[in-house]
mmCIF file of C-alpha atoms and ligand atoms in Angstrom:
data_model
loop_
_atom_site.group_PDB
_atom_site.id
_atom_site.type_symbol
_atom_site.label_atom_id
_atom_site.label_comp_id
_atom_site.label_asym_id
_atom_site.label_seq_id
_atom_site.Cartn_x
_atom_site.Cartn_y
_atom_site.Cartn_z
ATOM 1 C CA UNK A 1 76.539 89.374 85.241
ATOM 2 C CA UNK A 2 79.447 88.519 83.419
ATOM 3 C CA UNK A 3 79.974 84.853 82.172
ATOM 4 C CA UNK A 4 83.657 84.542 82.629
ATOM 5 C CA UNK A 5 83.197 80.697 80.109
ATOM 6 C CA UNK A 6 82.146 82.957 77.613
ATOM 7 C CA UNK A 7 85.588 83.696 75.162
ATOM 8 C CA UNK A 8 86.464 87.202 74.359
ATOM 9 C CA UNK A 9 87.991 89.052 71.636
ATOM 10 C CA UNK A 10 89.275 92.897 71.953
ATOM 11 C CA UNK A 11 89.767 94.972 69.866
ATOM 12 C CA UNK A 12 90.975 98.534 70.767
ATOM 13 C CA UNK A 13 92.984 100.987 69.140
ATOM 14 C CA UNK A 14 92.808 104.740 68.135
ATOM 15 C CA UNK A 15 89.407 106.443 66.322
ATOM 16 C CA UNK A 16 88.867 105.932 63.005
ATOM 17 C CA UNK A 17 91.367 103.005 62.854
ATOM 18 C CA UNK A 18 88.947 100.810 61.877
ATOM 19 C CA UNK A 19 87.641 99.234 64.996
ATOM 20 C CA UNK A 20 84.117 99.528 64.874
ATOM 21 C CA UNK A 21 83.532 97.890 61.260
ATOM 22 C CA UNK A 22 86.194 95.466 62.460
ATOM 23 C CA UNK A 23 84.695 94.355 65.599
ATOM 24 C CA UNK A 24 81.056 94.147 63.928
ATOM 25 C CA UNK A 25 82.088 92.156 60.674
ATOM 26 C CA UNK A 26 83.736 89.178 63.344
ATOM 27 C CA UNK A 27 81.061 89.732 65.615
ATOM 28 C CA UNK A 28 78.981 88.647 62.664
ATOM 29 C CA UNK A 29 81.040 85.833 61.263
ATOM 30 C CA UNK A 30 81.217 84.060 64.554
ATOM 31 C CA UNK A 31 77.746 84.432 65.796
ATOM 32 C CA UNK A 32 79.563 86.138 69.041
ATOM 33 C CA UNK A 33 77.842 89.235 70.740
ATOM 34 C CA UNK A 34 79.040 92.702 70.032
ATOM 35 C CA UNK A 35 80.452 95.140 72.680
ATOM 36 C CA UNK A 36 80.904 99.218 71.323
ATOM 37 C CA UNK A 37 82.357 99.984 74.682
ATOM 38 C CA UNK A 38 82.595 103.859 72.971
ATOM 39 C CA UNK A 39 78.785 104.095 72.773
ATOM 40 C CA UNK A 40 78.486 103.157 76.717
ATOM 41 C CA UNK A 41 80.465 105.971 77.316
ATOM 42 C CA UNK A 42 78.691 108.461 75.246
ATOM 43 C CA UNK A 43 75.080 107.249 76.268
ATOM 44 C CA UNK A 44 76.703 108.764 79.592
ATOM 45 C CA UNK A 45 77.667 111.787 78.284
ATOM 46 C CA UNK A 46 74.990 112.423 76.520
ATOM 47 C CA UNK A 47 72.385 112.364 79.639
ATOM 48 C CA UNK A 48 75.093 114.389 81.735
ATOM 49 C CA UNK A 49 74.316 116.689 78.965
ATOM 50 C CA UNK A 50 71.027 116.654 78.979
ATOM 51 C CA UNK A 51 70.439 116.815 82.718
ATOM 52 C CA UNK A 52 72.939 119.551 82.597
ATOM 53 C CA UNK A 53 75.518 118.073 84.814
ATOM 54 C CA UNK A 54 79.130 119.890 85.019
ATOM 55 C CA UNK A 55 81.000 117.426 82.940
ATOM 56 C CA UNK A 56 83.980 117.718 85.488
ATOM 57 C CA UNK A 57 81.599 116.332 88.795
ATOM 58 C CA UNK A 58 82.384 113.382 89.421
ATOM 59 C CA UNK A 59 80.240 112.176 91.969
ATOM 60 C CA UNK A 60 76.990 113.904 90.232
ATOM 61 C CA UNK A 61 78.028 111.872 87.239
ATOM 62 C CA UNK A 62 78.960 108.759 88.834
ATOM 63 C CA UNK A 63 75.047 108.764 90.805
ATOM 64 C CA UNK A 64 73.509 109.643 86.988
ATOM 65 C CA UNK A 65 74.941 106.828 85.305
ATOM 66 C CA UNK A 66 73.671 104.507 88.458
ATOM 67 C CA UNK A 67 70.166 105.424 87.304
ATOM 68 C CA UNK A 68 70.617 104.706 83.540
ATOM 69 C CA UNK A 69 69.333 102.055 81.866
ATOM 70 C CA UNK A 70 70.371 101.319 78.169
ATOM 71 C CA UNK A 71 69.640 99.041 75.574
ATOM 72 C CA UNK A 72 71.662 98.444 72.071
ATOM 73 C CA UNK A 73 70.025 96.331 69.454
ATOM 74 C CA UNK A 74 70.128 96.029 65.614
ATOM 75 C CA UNK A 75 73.086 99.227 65.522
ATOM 76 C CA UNK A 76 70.212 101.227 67.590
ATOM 77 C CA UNK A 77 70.510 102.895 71.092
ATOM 78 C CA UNK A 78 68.104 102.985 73.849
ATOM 79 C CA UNK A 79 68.559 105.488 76.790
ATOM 80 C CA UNK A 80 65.470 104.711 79.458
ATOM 81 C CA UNK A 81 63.042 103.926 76.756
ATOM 82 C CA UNK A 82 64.244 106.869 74.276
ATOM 83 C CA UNK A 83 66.368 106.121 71.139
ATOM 84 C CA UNK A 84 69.472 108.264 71.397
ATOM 85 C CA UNK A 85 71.494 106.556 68.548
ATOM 86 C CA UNK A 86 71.926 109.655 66.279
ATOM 87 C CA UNK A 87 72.300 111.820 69.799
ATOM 88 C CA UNK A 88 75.265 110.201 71.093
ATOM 89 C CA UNK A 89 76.946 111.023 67.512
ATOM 90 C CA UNK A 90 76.549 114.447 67.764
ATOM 91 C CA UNK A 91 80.485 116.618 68.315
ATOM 92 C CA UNK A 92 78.661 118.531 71.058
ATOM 93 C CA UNK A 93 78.519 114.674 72.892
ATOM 94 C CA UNK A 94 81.858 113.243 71.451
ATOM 95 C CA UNK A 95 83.610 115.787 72.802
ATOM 96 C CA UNK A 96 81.457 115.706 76.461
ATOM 97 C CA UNK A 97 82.548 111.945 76.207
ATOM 98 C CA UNK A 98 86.036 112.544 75.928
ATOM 99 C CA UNK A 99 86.061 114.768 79.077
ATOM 100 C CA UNK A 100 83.965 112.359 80.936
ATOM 101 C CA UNK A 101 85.867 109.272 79.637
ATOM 102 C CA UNK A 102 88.713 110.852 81.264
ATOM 103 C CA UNK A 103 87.743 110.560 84.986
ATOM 104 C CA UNK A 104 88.546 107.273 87.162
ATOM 105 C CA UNK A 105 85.351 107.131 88.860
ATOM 106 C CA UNK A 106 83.367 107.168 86.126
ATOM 107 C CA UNK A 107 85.292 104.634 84.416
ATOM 108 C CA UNK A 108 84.852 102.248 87.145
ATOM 109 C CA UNK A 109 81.302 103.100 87.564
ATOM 110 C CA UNK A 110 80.801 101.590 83.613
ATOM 111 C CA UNK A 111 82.884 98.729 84.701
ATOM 112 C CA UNK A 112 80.545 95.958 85.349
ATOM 113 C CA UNK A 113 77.904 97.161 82.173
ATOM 114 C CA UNK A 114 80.864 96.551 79.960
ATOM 115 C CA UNK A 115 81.339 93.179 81.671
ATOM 116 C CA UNK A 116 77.354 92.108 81.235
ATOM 117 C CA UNK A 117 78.533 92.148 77.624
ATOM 118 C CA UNK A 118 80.240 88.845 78.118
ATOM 119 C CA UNK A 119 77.926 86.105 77.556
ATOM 120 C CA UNK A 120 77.954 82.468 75.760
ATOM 121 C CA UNK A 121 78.858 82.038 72.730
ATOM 122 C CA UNK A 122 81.111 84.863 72.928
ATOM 123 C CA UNK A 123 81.906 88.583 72.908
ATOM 124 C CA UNK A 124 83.956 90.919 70.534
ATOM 125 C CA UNK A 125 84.253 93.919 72.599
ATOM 126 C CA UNK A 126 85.578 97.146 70.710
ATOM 127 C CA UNK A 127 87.203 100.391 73.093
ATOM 128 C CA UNK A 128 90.685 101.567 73.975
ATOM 129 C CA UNK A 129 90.968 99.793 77.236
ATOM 130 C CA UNK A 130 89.772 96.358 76.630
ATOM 131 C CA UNK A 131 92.593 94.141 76.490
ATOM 132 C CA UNK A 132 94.065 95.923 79.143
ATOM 133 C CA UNK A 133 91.204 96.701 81.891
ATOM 134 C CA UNK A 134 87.616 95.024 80.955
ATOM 135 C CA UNK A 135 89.039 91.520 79.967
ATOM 136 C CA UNK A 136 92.467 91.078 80.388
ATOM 137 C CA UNK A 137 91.776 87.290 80.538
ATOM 138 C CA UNK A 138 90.957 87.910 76.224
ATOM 139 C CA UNK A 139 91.925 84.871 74.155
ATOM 140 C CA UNK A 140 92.965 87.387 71.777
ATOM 141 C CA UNK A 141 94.194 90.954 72.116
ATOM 142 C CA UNK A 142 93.803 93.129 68.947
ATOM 143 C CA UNK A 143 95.537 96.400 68.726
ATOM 144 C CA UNK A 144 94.464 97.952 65.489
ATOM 145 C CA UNK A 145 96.009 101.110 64.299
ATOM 146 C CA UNK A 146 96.516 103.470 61.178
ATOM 147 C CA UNK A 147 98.491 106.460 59.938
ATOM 148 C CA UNK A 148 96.794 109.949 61.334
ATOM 149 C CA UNK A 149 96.807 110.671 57.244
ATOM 150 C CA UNK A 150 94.845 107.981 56.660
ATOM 151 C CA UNK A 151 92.352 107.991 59.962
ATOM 152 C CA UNK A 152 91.800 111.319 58.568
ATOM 153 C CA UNK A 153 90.710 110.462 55.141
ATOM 154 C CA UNK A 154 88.395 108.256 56.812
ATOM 155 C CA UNK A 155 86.765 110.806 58.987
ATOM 156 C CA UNK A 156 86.688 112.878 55.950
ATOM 157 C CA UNK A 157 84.612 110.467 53.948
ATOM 158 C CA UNK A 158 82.621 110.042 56.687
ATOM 159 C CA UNK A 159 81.685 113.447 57.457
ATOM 160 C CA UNK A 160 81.133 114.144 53.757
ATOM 161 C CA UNK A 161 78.496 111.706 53.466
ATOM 162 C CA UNK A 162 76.935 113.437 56.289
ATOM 163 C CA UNK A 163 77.012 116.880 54.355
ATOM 164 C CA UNK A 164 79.922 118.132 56.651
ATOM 165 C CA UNK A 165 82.792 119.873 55.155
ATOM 166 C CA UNK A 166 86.399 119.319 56.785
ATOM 167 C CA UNK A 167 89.595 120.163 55.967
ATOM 168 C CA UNK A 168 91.980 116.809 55.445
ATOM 169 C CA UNK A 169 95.108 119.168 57.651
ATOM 170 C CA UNK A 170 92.879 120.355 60.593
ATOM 171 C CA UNK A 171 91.651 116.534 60.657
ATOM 172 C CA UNK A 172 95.278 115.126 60.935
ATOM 173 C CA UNK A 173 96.285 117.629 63.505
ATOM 174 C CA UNK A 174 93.307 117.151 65.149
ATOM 175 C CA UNK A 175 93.889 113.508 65.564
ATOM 176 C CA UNK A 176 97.591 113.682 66.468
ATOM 177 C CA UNK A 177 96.302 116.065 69.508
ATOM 178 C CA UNK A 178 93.806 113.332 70.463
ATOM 179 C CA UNK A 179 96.379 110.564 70.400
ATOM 180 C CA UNK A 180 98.498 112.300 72.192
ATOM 181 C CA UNK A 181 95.472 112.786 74.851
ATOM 182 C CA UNK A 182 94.452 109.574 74.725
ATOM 183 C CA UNK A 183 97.833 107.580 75.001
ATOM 184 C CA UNK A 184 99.089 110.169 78.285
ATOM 185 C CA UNK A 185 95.648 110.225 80.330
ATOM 186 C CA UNK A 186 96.655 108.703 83.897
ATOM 187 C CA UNK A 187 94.192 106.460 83.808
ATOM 188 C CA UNK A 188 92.902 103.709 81.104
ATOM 189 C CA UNK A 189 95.437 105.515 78.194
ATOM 190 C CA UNK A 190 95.669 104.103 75.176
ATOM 191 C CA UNK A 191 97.924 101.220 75.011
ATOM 192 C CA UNK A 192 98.126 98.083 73.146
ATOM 193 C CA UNK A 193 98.543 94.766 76.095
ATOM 194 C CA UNK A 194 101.749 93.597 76.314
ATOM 195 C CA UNK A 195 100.015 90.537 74.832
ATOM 196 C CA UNK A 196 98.305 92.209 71.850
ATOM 197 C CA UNK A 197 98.285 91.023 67.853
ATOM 198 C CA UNK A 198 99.265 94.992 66.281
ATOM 199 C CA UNK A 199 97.342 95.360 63.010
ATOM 200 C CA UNK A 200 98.222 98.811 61.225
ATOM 201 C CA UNK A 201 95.028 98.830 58.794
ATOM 202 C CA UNK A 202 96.623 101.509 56.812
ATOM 203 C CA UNK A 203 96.914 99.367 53.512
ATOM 204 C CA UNK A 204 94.186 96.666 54.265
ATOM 205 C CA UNK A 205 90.691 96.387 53.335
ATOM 206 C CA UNK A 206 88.169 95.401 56.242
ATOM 207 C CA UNK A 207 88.237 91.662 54.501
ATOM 208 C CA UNK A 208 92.330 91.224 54.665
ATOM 209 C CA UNK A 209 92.016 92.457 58.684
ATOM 210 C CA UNK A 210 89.363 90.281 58.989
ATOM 211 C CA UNK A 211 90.799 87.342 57.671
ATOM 212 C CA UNK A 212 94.229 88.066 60.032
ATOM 213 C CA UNK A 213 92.271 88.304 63.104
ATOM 214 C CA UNK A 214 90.659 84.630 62.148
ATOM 215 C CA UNK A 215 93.986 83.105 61.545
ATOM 216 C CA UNK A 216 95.468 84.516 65.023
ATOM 217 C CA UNK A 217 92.394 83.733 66.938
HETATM 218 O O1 LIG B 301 85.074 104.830 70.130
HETATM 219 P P1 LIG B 301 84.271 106.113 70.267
HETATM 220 O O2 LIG B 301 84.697 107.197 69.312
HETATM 221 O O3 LIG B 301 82.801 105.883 70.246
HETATM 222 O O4 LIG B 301 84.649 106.649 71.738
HETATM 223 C C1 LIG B 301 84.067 107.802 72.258
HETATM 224 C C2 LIG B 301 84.917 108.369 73.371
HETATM 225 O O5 LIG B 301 84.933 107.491 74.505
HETATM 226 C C3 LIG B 301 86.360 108.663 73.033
HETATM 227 O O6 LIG B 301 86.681 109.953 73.526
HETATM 228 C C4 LIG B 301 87.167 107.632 73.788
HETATM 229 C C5 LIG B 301 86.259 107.206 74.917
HETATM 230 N N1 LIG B 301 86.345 105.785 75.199
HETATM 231 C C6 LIG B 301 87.100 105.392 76.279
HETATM 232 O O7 LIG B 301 87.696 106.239 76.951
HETATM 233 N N2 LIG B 301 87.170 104.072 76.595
HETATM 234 C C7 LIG B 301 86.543 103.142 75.856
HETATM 235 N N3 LIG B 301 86.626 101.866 76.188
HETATM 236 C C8 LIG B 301 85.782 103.537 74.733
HETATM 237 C C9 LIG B 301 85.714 104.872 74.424
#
């Protein structure tokens, strides 16, 4: 159950923006729990996967995700007793996410997990919609962004150090296809609150966003 005393902090914004490191370094530095709203979501759609559900019915879906229990500790994943952390990172599941992510009734049937999240002494919750649907009550609304050249760089670093070779132009246009995706789904798009503090990380180190985050908050 939620604990609407409990203070939030969002932080959403595009992939490989930043978000994740982001939201776990201030996590960290105010003793606050941690929300990856994106690994909710692909916990889904990697059981949907698994139980070989049509990624487009809803309803199916929607009476899966009833039954799931998971469990994040220490940067691990739990799915129903089985750790899934390196599953849900797979493409194969990032891409099943992004279909699933895109239906209404499975984003309302994630609603109130997301919402457990918020418990004393406080949450940082990291996603696209969570200034503007999970906790529109935030104290503070981050919207963090960065170019698509950089984003890219990122992911290519990334992937490298997984032994994965990309090139740095399919990766942009890649990621300018996905933003435009993301920011014109009907539901849930992309979209910094009216409210938000906009941080382009472009030409900041995790530290510098960090420390603007602390003096807005
Ligand atoms: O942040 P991520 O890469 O783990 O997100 C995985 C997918 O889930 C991505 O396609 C966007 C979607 N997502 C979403 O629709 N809403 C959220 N709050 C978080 C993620």
């Amino acid at each position: 159950m939620e604990n609407k005393q409990a203070p939030v902090i969002t932080i959403d914004g595009p992939a490989g923006s930043g978000k994740g490191t982001i939201a776990t370094l201030l996590a960290q530095h105010l003793g606050w729990q941690l929300l990856d709203s994106g690994a909710i979501y692909r916990v889904a759609a990697q059981a949907a996967l698994e139980a070989g559900i049509p990624l487009e019915d809803a309803t199916a879906l929607v009476e899966l995700i009833q039954s799931l229990e998971m469990h994040f500790a220490d940067g691990k994943v739990w799915r129903n007793g089985q750790e899934v952390s390196l599953a849900i990172r797979t493409p194969e599941t990032a891409d099943a996410t992004s279909r699933i992510s895109a239906l209404p009734a499975v984003r309302i049937a994630l609603m109130d997990r997301q919402r457990a999240f918020r418990q004393l002494p406080g949450l940082v919750a990291d996603g696209r919609d969570m200034g503007t649907v999970i906790f529109p009550d935030a104290k503070l609304k981050v919207f963090l962004t960065a170019s698509p050249e950089i984003r890219a760089e990122r992911r290519h670093k990334q992937l490298s150090e997984q032994g994965i070779y990309a090139s740095i132009t399919a990766l942009i246009g890649e990621i300018k296809e996905r933003d435009e995706r993301d920011s014109n789904r009907s539901i849930a798009p992309l979209r910094p609150a009216a409210d938000a503090l906009m941080i382009d990380s472009s030409q900041l180190n995790p530290e510098q966003v960090l420390h603007l985050i602390l003096q807005n908050q």
